[in-house]
mmCIF file of C-alpha atoms in Angstrom:
data_model
loop_
_atom_site.group_PDB
_atom_site.id
_atom_site.type_symbol
_atom_site.label_atom_id
_atom_site.label_comp_id
_atom_site.label_asym_id
_atom_site.label_seq_id
_atom_site.Cartn_x
_atom_site.Cartn_y
_atom_site.Cartn_z
ATOM 1 C CA MET A 70 15.225 14.265 16.199
ATOM 2 C CA THR A 71 12.035 13.570 14.316
ATOM 3 C CA GLN A 72 9.833 16.372 13.054
ATOM 4 C CA TYR A 73 6.736 14.193 13.184
ATOM 5 C CA PRO A 74 4.120 13.958 16.005
ATOM 6 C CA VAL A 75 5.226 10.496 17.095
ATOM 7 C CA GLN A 76 3.587 8.840 20.109
ATOM 8 C CA MET A 77 5.829 5.893 20.908
ATOM 9 C CA ASP A 78 3.898 5.144 24.110
ATOM 10 C CA VAL A 79 0.829 4.228 22.035
ATOM 11 C CA ILE A 80 1.107 0.568 21.052
ATOM 12 C CA PRO A 81 -1.621 -0.573 18.645
ATOM 13 C CA GLN A 82 -2.543 -4.207 18.156
ATOM 14 C CA VAL A 83 -1.411 -5.343 14.704
ATOM 15 C CA HIS A 84 -2.852 -8.482 13.113
ATOM 16 C CA SER A 85 -1.344 -9.642 9.828
ATOM 17 C CA PHE A 86 -2.983 -11.513 6.943
ATOM 18 C CA PHE A 87 -0.619 -12.886 4.298
ATOM 19 C CA ASP A 88 -1.880 -13.492 0.761
ATOM 20 C CA GLU A 89 0.316 -16.161 -0.794
ATOM 21 C CA ALA A 90 -0.920 -15.550 -4.350
ATOM 22 C CA THR A 91 0.406 -11.960 -4.407
ATOM 23 C CA ASN A 92 2.903 -11.964 -1.499
ATOM 24 C CA THR A 93 0.864 -9.158 0.046
ATOM 25 C CA ILE A 94 0.463 -8.571 3.768
ATOM 26 C CA SER A 95 -2.798 -6.891 4.820
ATOM 27 C CA TYR A 96 -3.335 -5.628 8.348
ATOM 28 C CA VAL A 97 -6.037 -5.088 10.922
ATOM 29 C CA VAL A 98 -4.790 -2.412 13.350
ATOM 30 C CA LYS A 99 -6.645 -1.742 16.600
ATOM 31 C CA ASP A 100 -6.545 1.314 18.819
ATOM 32 C CA PRO A 101 -5.289 0.106 22.231
ATOM 33 C CA ALA A 102 -7.756 2.357 24.065
ATOM 34 C CA SER A 103 -10.995 1.410 22.260
ATOM 35 C CA ASP A 104 -12.615 -1.127 19.931
ATOM 36 C CA ALA A 105 -11.881 0.989 16.849
ATOM 37 C CA CYS A 106 -9.685 -0.420 14.115
ATOM 38 C CA ALA A 107 -8.401 0.123 10.579
ATOM 39 C CA ILE A 108 -7.675 -2.239 7.702
ATOM 40 C CA ILE A 109 -4.589 -1.558 5.609
ATOM 41 C CA ASP A 110 -3.919 -2.759 2.037
ATOM 42 C CA SER A 111 -6.671 -5.332 1.606
ATOM 43 C CA VAL A 112 -6.675 -7.931 -1.199
ATOM 44 C CA MET A 113 -9.427 -8.971 -3.606
ATOM 45 C CA ASP A 114 -8.770 -12.391 -5.161
ATOM 46 C CA ILE A 115 -8.726 -12.682 -8.948
ATOM 47 C CA ASN A 116 -8.325 -15.613 -11.302
ATOM 48 C CA TYR A 117 -7.121 -13.473 -14.175
ATOM 49 C CA ALA A 118 -7.094 -16.255 -16.762
ATOM 50 C CA ALA A 119 -10.712 -17.147 -15.959
ATOM 51 C CA GLY A 120 -11.899 -13.566 -15.396
ATOM 52 C CA ARG A 121 -13.222 -14.503 -11.964
ATOM 53 C CA ILE A 122 -13.175 -12.410 -8.783
ATOM 54 C CA THR A 123 -13.648 -13.801 -5.266
ATOM 55 C CA TYR A 124 -13.143 -12.546 -1.710
ATOM 56 C CA GLU A 125 -11.561 -15.292 0.403
ATOM 57 C CA HIS A 126 -8.768 -13.096 1.743
ATOM 58 C CA ALA A 127 -11.046 -10.164 2.556
ATOM 59 C CA ASP A 128 -13.581 -12.488 4.164
ATOM 60 C CA LYS A 129 -10.925 -13.675 6.626
ATOM 61 C CA MET A 130 -10.327 -10.105 7.805
ATOM 62 C CA ILE A 131 -14.043 -9.313 7.911
ATOM 63 C CA ALA A 132 -14.721 -12.401 10.013
ATOM 64 C CA PHE A 133 -11.818 -11.502 12.312
ATOM 65 C CA VAL A 134 -13.127 -7.974 12.952
ATOM 66 C CA LYS A 135 -16.679 -9.225 13.490
ATOM 67 C CA ASP A 136 -15.554 -11.984 15.862
ATOM 68 C CA LYS A 137 -13.653 -9.433 17.948
ATOM 69 C CA GLY A 138 -16.633 -7.078 18.025
ATOM 70 C CA TRP A 139 -14.485 -4.209 16.767
ATOM 71 C CA THR A 140 -15.614 -1.164 14.778
ATOM 72 C CA LEU A 141 -13.902 -0.537 11.448
ATOM 73 C CA GLU A 142 -13.292 3.187 11.012
ATOM 74 C CA TRP A 143 -10.749 3.299 8.165
ATOM 75 C CA ILE A 144 -9.806 1.256 5.106
ATOM 76 C CA ILE A 145 -6.375 2.553 4.135
ATOM 77 C CA GLU A 146 -4.538 2.156 0.841
ATOM 78 C CA THR A 147 -0.848 2.993 1.191
ATOM 79 C CA HIS A 148 -0.736 3.530 -2.598
ATOM 80 C CA VAL A 149 -2.269 2.372 -5.899
ATOM 81 C CA HIS A 150 -0.998 -1.191 -5.947
ATOM 82 C CA ALA A 151 0.235 -2.711 -9.210
ATOM 83 C CA ASP A 152 0.417 -6.308 -8.017
ATOM 84 C CA HIS A 153 -2.888 -6.994 -6.299
ATOM 85 C CA LEU A 154 -6.473 -5.750 -6.385
ATOM 86 C CA SER A 155 -7.993 -3.884 -3.446
ATOM 87 C CA ALA A 156 -11.088 -5.248 -1.689
ATOM 88 C CA ALA A 157 -11.863 -1.861 -0.100
ATOM 89 C CA PRO A 158 -15.460 -1.391 -1.342
ATOM 90 C CA TYR A 159 -16.372 -4.988 -0.491
ATOM 91 C CA ILE A 160 -15.044 -4.557 3.044
ATOM 92 C CA GLN A 161 -16.755 -1.189 3.384
ATOM 93 C CA GLN A 162 -20.074 -2.760 2.388
ATOM 94 C CA LYS A 163 -19.660 -5.402 5.110
ATOM 95 C CA LEU A 164 -18.120 -3.353 7.917
ATOM 96 C CA GLY A 165 -18.384 0.359 7.108
ATOM 97 C CA GLY A 166 -15.419 2.698 7.454
ATOM 98 C CA LYS A 167 -13.915 5.375 5.211
ATOM 99 C CA ILE A 168 -11.585 4.558 2.312
ATOM 100 C CA GLY A 169 -8.464 6.740 2.312
ATOM 101 C CA ILE A 170 -5.448 7.210 0.034
ATOM 102 C CA GLY A 171 -2.847 9.883 -0.659
ATOM 103 C CA SER A 172 -3.865 12.868 -2.784
ATOM 104 C CA GLY A 173 -1.291 11.769 -5.367
ATOM 105 C CA ILE A 174 -4.036 9.425 -6.571
ATOM 106 C CA MET A 175 -5.067 12.234 -8.905
ATOM 107 C CA VAL A 176 -1.693 12.043 -10.676
ATOM 108 C CA VAL A 177 -2.078 8.268 -10.968
ATOM 109 C CA GLN A 178 -5.616 8.602 -12.303
ATOM 110 C CA ASP A 179 -4.535 11.155 -14.895
ATOM 111 C CA THR A 180 -1.543 9.047 -16.000
ATOM 112 C CA PHE A 181 -3.331 5.710 -16.233
ATOM 113 C CA GLY A 182 -6.602 7.223 -17.381
ATOM 114 C CA LYS A 183 -4.707 8.034 -20.574
ATOM 115 C CA ILE A 184 -2.943 4.662 -20.768
ATOM 116 C CA PHE A 185 -6.260 2.802 -20.447
ATOM 117 C CA ASN A 186 -8.053 5.311 -22.704
ATOM 118 C CA GLU A 187 -10.706 6.003 -20.083
ATOM 119 C CA GLY A 188 -13.578 8.232 -21.118
ATOM 120 C CA THR A 189 -14.753 11.450 -19.531
ATOM 121 C CA GLU A 190 -16.996 9.464 -17.183
ATOM 122 C CA PHE A 191 -13.864 8.330 -15.321
ATOM 123 C CA GLN A 192 -13.294 10.987 -12.676
ATOM 124 C CA ARG A 193 -9.662 11.941 -12.162
ATOM 125 C CA ASP A 194 -10.190 13.947 -8.970
ATOM 126 C CA GLY A 195 -9.928 11.138 -6.426
ATOM 127 C CA SER A 196 -13.656 11.356 -5.704
ATOM 128 C CA GLN A 197 -13.931 7.543 -5.671
ATOM 129 C CA PHE A 198 -12.256 7.678 -2.247
ATOM 130 C CA ASP A 199 -13.717 9.074 0.984
ATOM 131 C CA LYS A 200 -10.513 10.842 2.041
ATOM 132 C CA LEU A 201 -7.445 12.113 0.188
ATOM 133 C CA PHE A 202 -4.522 12.564 2.571
ATOM 134 C CA GLU A 203 -1.929 15.305 2.323
ATOM 135 C CA ASP A 204 1.556 15.153 3.832
ATOM 136 C CA GLY A 205 1.306 15.593 7.596
ATOM 137 C CA ASP A 206 -2.439 15.005 7.857
ATOM 138 C CA THR A 207 -3.747 13.337 10.994
ATOM 139 C CA TYR A 208 -6.838 11.195 11.508
ATOM 140 C CA GLN A 209 -8.419 9.290 14.372
ATOM 141 C CA ILE A 210 -8.817 5.555 14.918
ATOM 142 C CA GLY A 211 -10.851 5.618 18.099
ATOM 143 C CA GLU A 212 -8.661 7.535 20.555
ATOM 144 C CA MET A 213 -5.450 6.901 18.600
ATOM 145 C CA THR A 214 -4.155 9.686 16.367
ATOM 146 C CA ALA A 215 -2.568 8.474 13.152
ATOM 147 C CA PHE A 216 -0.557 10.659 10.778
ATOM 148 C CA VAL A 217 0.690 10.330 7.222
ATOM 149 C CA ILE A 218 4.034 10.988 5.564
ATOM 150 C CA PHE A 219 4.118 11.594 1.812
ATOM 151 C CA THR A 220 6.617 9.007 0.494
ATOM 152 C CA PRO A 221 6.418 8.964 -3.336
ATOM 153 C CA GLY A 222 8.928 7.404 -5.698
ATOM 154 C CA HIS A 223 7.483 3.935 -6.189
ATOM 155 C CA THR A 224 4.246 5.684 -7.214
ATOM 156 C CA PRO A 225 3.070 9.298 -6.915
ATOM 157 C CA ALA A 226 0.405 8.341 -4.343
ATOM 158 C CA CYS A 227 2.584 6.459 -1.824
ATOM 159 C CA MET A 228 2.147 7.409 1.825
ATOM 160 C CA THR A 229 3.453 5.942 5.072
ATOM 161 C CA HIS A 230 0.845 5.713 7.826
ATOM 162 C CA VAL A 231 2.123 6.060 11.402
ATOM 163 C CA MET A 232 -0.007 4.843 14.302
ATOM 164 C CA GLY A 233 1.644 5.118 17.706
ATOM 165 C CA ASN A 234 4.904 3.141 17.688
ATOM 166 C CA THR A 235 3.999 1.505 14.374
ATOM 167 C CA ALA A 236 4.381 2.575 10.740
ATOM 168 C CA PHE A 237 2.962 0.980 7.611
ATOM 169 C CA VAL A 238 5.333 1.785 4.759
ATOM 170 C CA GLY A 239 3.531 0.254 1.776
ATOM 171 C CA ASP A 240 6.115 -0.422 -0.942
ATOM 172 C CA THR A 241 8.471 2.384 0.086
ATOM 173 C CA LEU A 242 10.672 -0.172 1.861
ATOM 174 C CA PHE A 243 11.019 -3.942 1.985
ATOM 175 C CA MET A 244 12.591 -6.029 4.738
ATOM 176 C CA PRO A 245 16.322 -5.259 5.145
ATOM 177 C CA ASP A 246 17.364 -8.201 2.952
ATOM 178 C CA GLY A 247 14.738 -7.224 0.356
ATOM 179 C CA GLY A 248 15.806 -3.614 -0.054
ATOM 180 C CA SER A 249 13.332 -1.387 -1.839
ATOM 181 C CA ALA A 250 10.590 -1.445 -4.458
ATOM 182 C CA ARG A 251 11.015 -0.606 -8.111
ATOM 183 C CA ALA A 252 10.695 2.996 -9.272
ATOM 184 C CA ASP A 253 10.175 2.589 -13.022
ATOM 185 C CA PHE A 254 6.366 2.625 -13.261
ATOM 186 C CA PRO A 255 4.855 5.737 -14.913
ATOM 187 C CA GLY A 256 5.131 8.478 -12.280
ATOM 188 C CA GLY A 257 7.862 6.662 -10.340
ATOM 189 C CA ASP A 258 11.349 8.059 -9.717
ATOM 190 C CA ALA A 259 14.365 6.469 -8.028
ATOM 191 C CA GLY A 260 15.743 9.718 -6.627
ATOM 192 C CA THR A 261 12.374 10.607 -5.149
ATOM 193 C CA LEU A 262 12.111 7.121 -3.647
ATOM 194 C CA TYR A 263 15.497 7.531 -1.944
ATOM 195 C CA GLU A 264 14.380 10.824 -0.409
ATOM 196 C CA SER A 265 11.136 9.240 0.769
ATOM 197 C CA ILE A 266 12.998 6.384 2.412
ATOM 198 C CA GLN A 267 15.153 8.908 4.249
ATOM 199 C CA LYS A 268 11.985 10.471 5.661
ATOM 200 C CA VAL A 269 10.922 7.112 7.068
ATOM 201 C CA LEU A 270 14.377 6.576 8.530
ATOM 202 C CA THR A 271 14.113 9.822 10.546
ATOM 203 C CA LEU A 272 11.441 8.148 12.675
ATOM 204 C CA PRO A 273 12.634 6.799 16.059
ATOM 205 C CA ASP A 274 14.991 3.820 15.826
ATOM 206 C CA ASP A 275 12.577 1.534 17.673
ATOM 207 C CA MET A 276 9.595 2.442 15.487
ATOM 208 C CA ARG A 277 8.047 -0.806 14.254
ATOM 209 C CA LEU A 278 7.850 -0.956 10.456
ATOM 210 C CA PHE A 279 5.363 -3.190 8.654
ATOM 211 C CA MET A 280 5.817 -4.122 4.998
ATOM 212 C CA CYS A 281 3.157 -4.494 2.310
ATOM 213 C CA HIS A 282 5.087 -7.278 0.536
ATOM 214 C CA ASP A 283 7.738 -9.874 1.191
ATOM 215 C CA TYR A 284 9.155 -12.472 -1.181
ATOM 216 C CA GLY A 285 11.406 -14.504 1.142
ATOM 217 C CA PRO A 286 14.763 -13.665 -0.462
ATOM 218 C CA ASN A 287 17.333 -16.470 -0.457
ATOM 219 C CA GLY A 288 14.666 -18.935 0.599
ATOM 220 C CA ARG A 289 13.984 -17.544 4.080
ATOM 221 C CA ASP A 290 10.524 -17.639 5.628
ATOM 222 C CA ILE A 291 8.144 -14.776 4.796
ATOM 223 C CA GLN A 292 8.543 -11.826 7.201
ATOM 224 C CA TRP A 293 6.928 -8.400 7.418
ATOM 225 C CA GLU A 294 7.986 -6.624 10.617
ATOM 226 C CA THR A 295 11.272 -4.815 11.201
ATOM 227 C CA SER A 296 12.392 -1.488 12.718
ATOM 228 C CA VAL A 297 13.891 1.809 11.663
ATOM 229 C CA ALA A 298 17.180 0.838 13.319
ATOM 230 C CA GLU A 299 17.327 -2.450 11.409
ATOM 231 C CA GLU A 300 16.619 -0.728 8.100
ATOM 232 C CA LYS A 301 19.204 1.978 8.699
ATOM 233 C CA ALA A 302 21.872 -0.553 9.581
ATOM 234 C CA HIS A 303 21.130 -3.460 7.270
ATOM 235 C CA ASN A 304 18.875 -2.545 4.325
ATOM 236 C CA ILE A 305 20.764 -3.820 1.292
ATOM 237 C CA HIS A 306 19.754 -0.862 -0.897
ATOM 238 C CA VAL A 307 19.895 2.145 1.454
ATOM 239 C CA GLY A 308 21.401 0.947 4.739
ATOM 240 C CA GLY A 309 24.840 1.841 6.087
ATOM 241 C CA GLY A 310 24.638 5.383 4.779
ATOM 242 C CA LYS A 311 24.444 4.611 1.064
ATOM 243 C CA SER A 312 24.254 7.791 -0.990
ATOM 244 C CA LYS A 313 21.435 8.937 -3.230
ATOM 245 C CA GLU A 314 23.725 8.575 -6.250
ATOM 246 C CA GLU A 315 24.536 4.955 -5.349
ATOM 247 C CA PHE A 316 20.881 4.150 -4.841
ATOM 248 C CA VAL A 317 19.682 5.764 -8.078
ATOM 249 C CA LYS A 318 22.363 3.965 -10.110
ATOM 250 C CA PHE A 319 21.530 0.601 -8.566
ATOM 251 C CA ARG A 320 17.745 1.062 -8.687
ATOM 252 C CA THR A 321 17.756 2.242 -12.308
ATOM 253 C CA GLU A 322 19.939 -0.653 -13.472
ATOM 254 C CA ARG A 323 17.931 -3.183 -11.465
ATOM 255 C CA ASP A 324 14.561 -1.905 -12.677
ATOM 256 C CA ALA A 325 15.657 -2.231 -16.301
ATOM 257 C CA THR A 326 15.901 -6.011 -15.784
ATOM 258 C CA LEU A 327 12.448 -6.487 -14.204
ATOM 259 C CA SER A 328 9.346 -7.669 -16.006
ATOM 260 C CA MET A 329 5.937 -6.145 -15.333
ATOM 261 C CA PRO A 330 4.005 -7.539 -12.337
ATOM 262 C CA ARG A 331 1.651 -10.377 -13.297
ATOM 263 C CA LEU A 332 -1.482 -8.477 -12.227
ATOM 264 C CA ILE A 333 -0.509 -4.908 -13.124
ATOM 265 C CA ILE A 334 -3.182 -4.493 -15.828
ATOM 266 C CA PRO A 335 -6.217 -5.454 -13.732
ATOM 267 C CA SER A 336 -4.748 -3.980 -10.544
ATOM 268 C CA LEU A 337 -4.292 -0.463 -11.859
ATOM 269 C CA GLN A 338 -7.743 -0.284 -13.443
ATOM 270 C CA VAL A 339 -9.413 -1.447 -10.227
ATOM 271 C CA ASN A 340 -7.237 0.288 -7.651
ATOM 272 C CA MET A 341 -7.371 3.744 -9.218
ATOM 273 C CA ARG A 342 -11.148 3.377 -8.786
ATOM 274 C CA ALA A 343 -10.837 2.605 -5.044
ATOM 275 C CA GLY A 344 -11.357 -1.107 -5.644
ATOM 276 C CA GLU A 345 -14.315 -0.918 -8.029
ATOM 277 C CA VAL A 346 -14.136 -3.020 -11.193
ATOM 278 C CA PRO A 347 -14.758 -0.888 -14.310
ATOM 279 C CA SER A 348 -17.750 -1.607 -16.545
ATOM 280 C CA ASP A 349 -18.389 -1.589 -20.269
ATOM 281 C CA LYS A 350 -21.080 0.538 -21.926
ATOM 282 C CA ASP A 351 -23.733 -2.029 -20.956
ATOM 283 C CA GLY A 352 -22.754 -2.030 -17.288
ATOM 284 C CA ASN A 353 -20.933 -5.373 -17.335
ATOM 285 C CA PRO A 354 -17.669 -5.671 -15.330
ATOM 286 C CA MET A 355 -14.888 -5.450 -17.905
ATOM 287 C CA LEU A 356 -11.118 -4.912 -17.973
ATOM 288 C CA LYS A 357 -8.970 -3.553 -20.813
ATOM 289 C CA VAL A 358 -5.553 -4.699 -21.998
ATOM 290 C CA PRO A 359 -3.623 -1.765 -23.486
ATOM 291 C CA ILE A 360 -1.008 -2.934 -25.997
ATOM 292 C CA GLY A 361 2.506 -1.535 -25.764
ATOM 293 C CA LYS A 362 1.679 1.125 -23.160
ATOM 294 C CA LEU A 363 3.464 -0.214 -20.062
#
């Protein structure tokens, strides 16, 4: 039996927006009892080679919310993404809403503040965000009560957001044939990730689970919705009762073969600032490339 305040009779509307360039799925989630909604894991477009930022993906979600006449109350980051840049402040400027992330952001900011040699002007207290969530916190989207589960391991700031019969797991889990995310970034830990996944799998079997990424393993079409029951039975990394020891061995060996994500350097600098691009001493948007630090 779950220990969490699950409301399976609350069925939010979930609208998905796939970003092909980063294999990210962003979501607009609407309270079934009002016109209030949230946006989860938005994407800001970047041409890294050209140093150019645009907002096509975010504009699609903004136009969708405006066309529906909905009110955006929350802009949620499930974690500090290492493979895409957040469009949270751009969306907030257009639609309002509060930007929220797990309180583990402070660990991420401290870790990567050192890696990117950020000065004292870079605040490491999470103050760039409107809300820092703790494990078990609840918040309102209209009349719908959402709650958060602390699920670190991929990063120290990972949280799963549960809204009615629906959970947004970030990178804690992939689709059953995709397994799980890597745990070798600074602050990541395979054993901790296994324990976090087990928390998610204590949710009701018919809880809908929505992924942040999918890569179409073995050439299948991109997918992003599954269930707790499907993950427990069929997830190739943790399903069928695989032990923590088995998972840690596999995850550690697998991670050692992986290269860094293509956009990790710009993503971390932007996302640990709640989607704001850092500036140089003259106020010009500027990114750093640390050598030999990742």
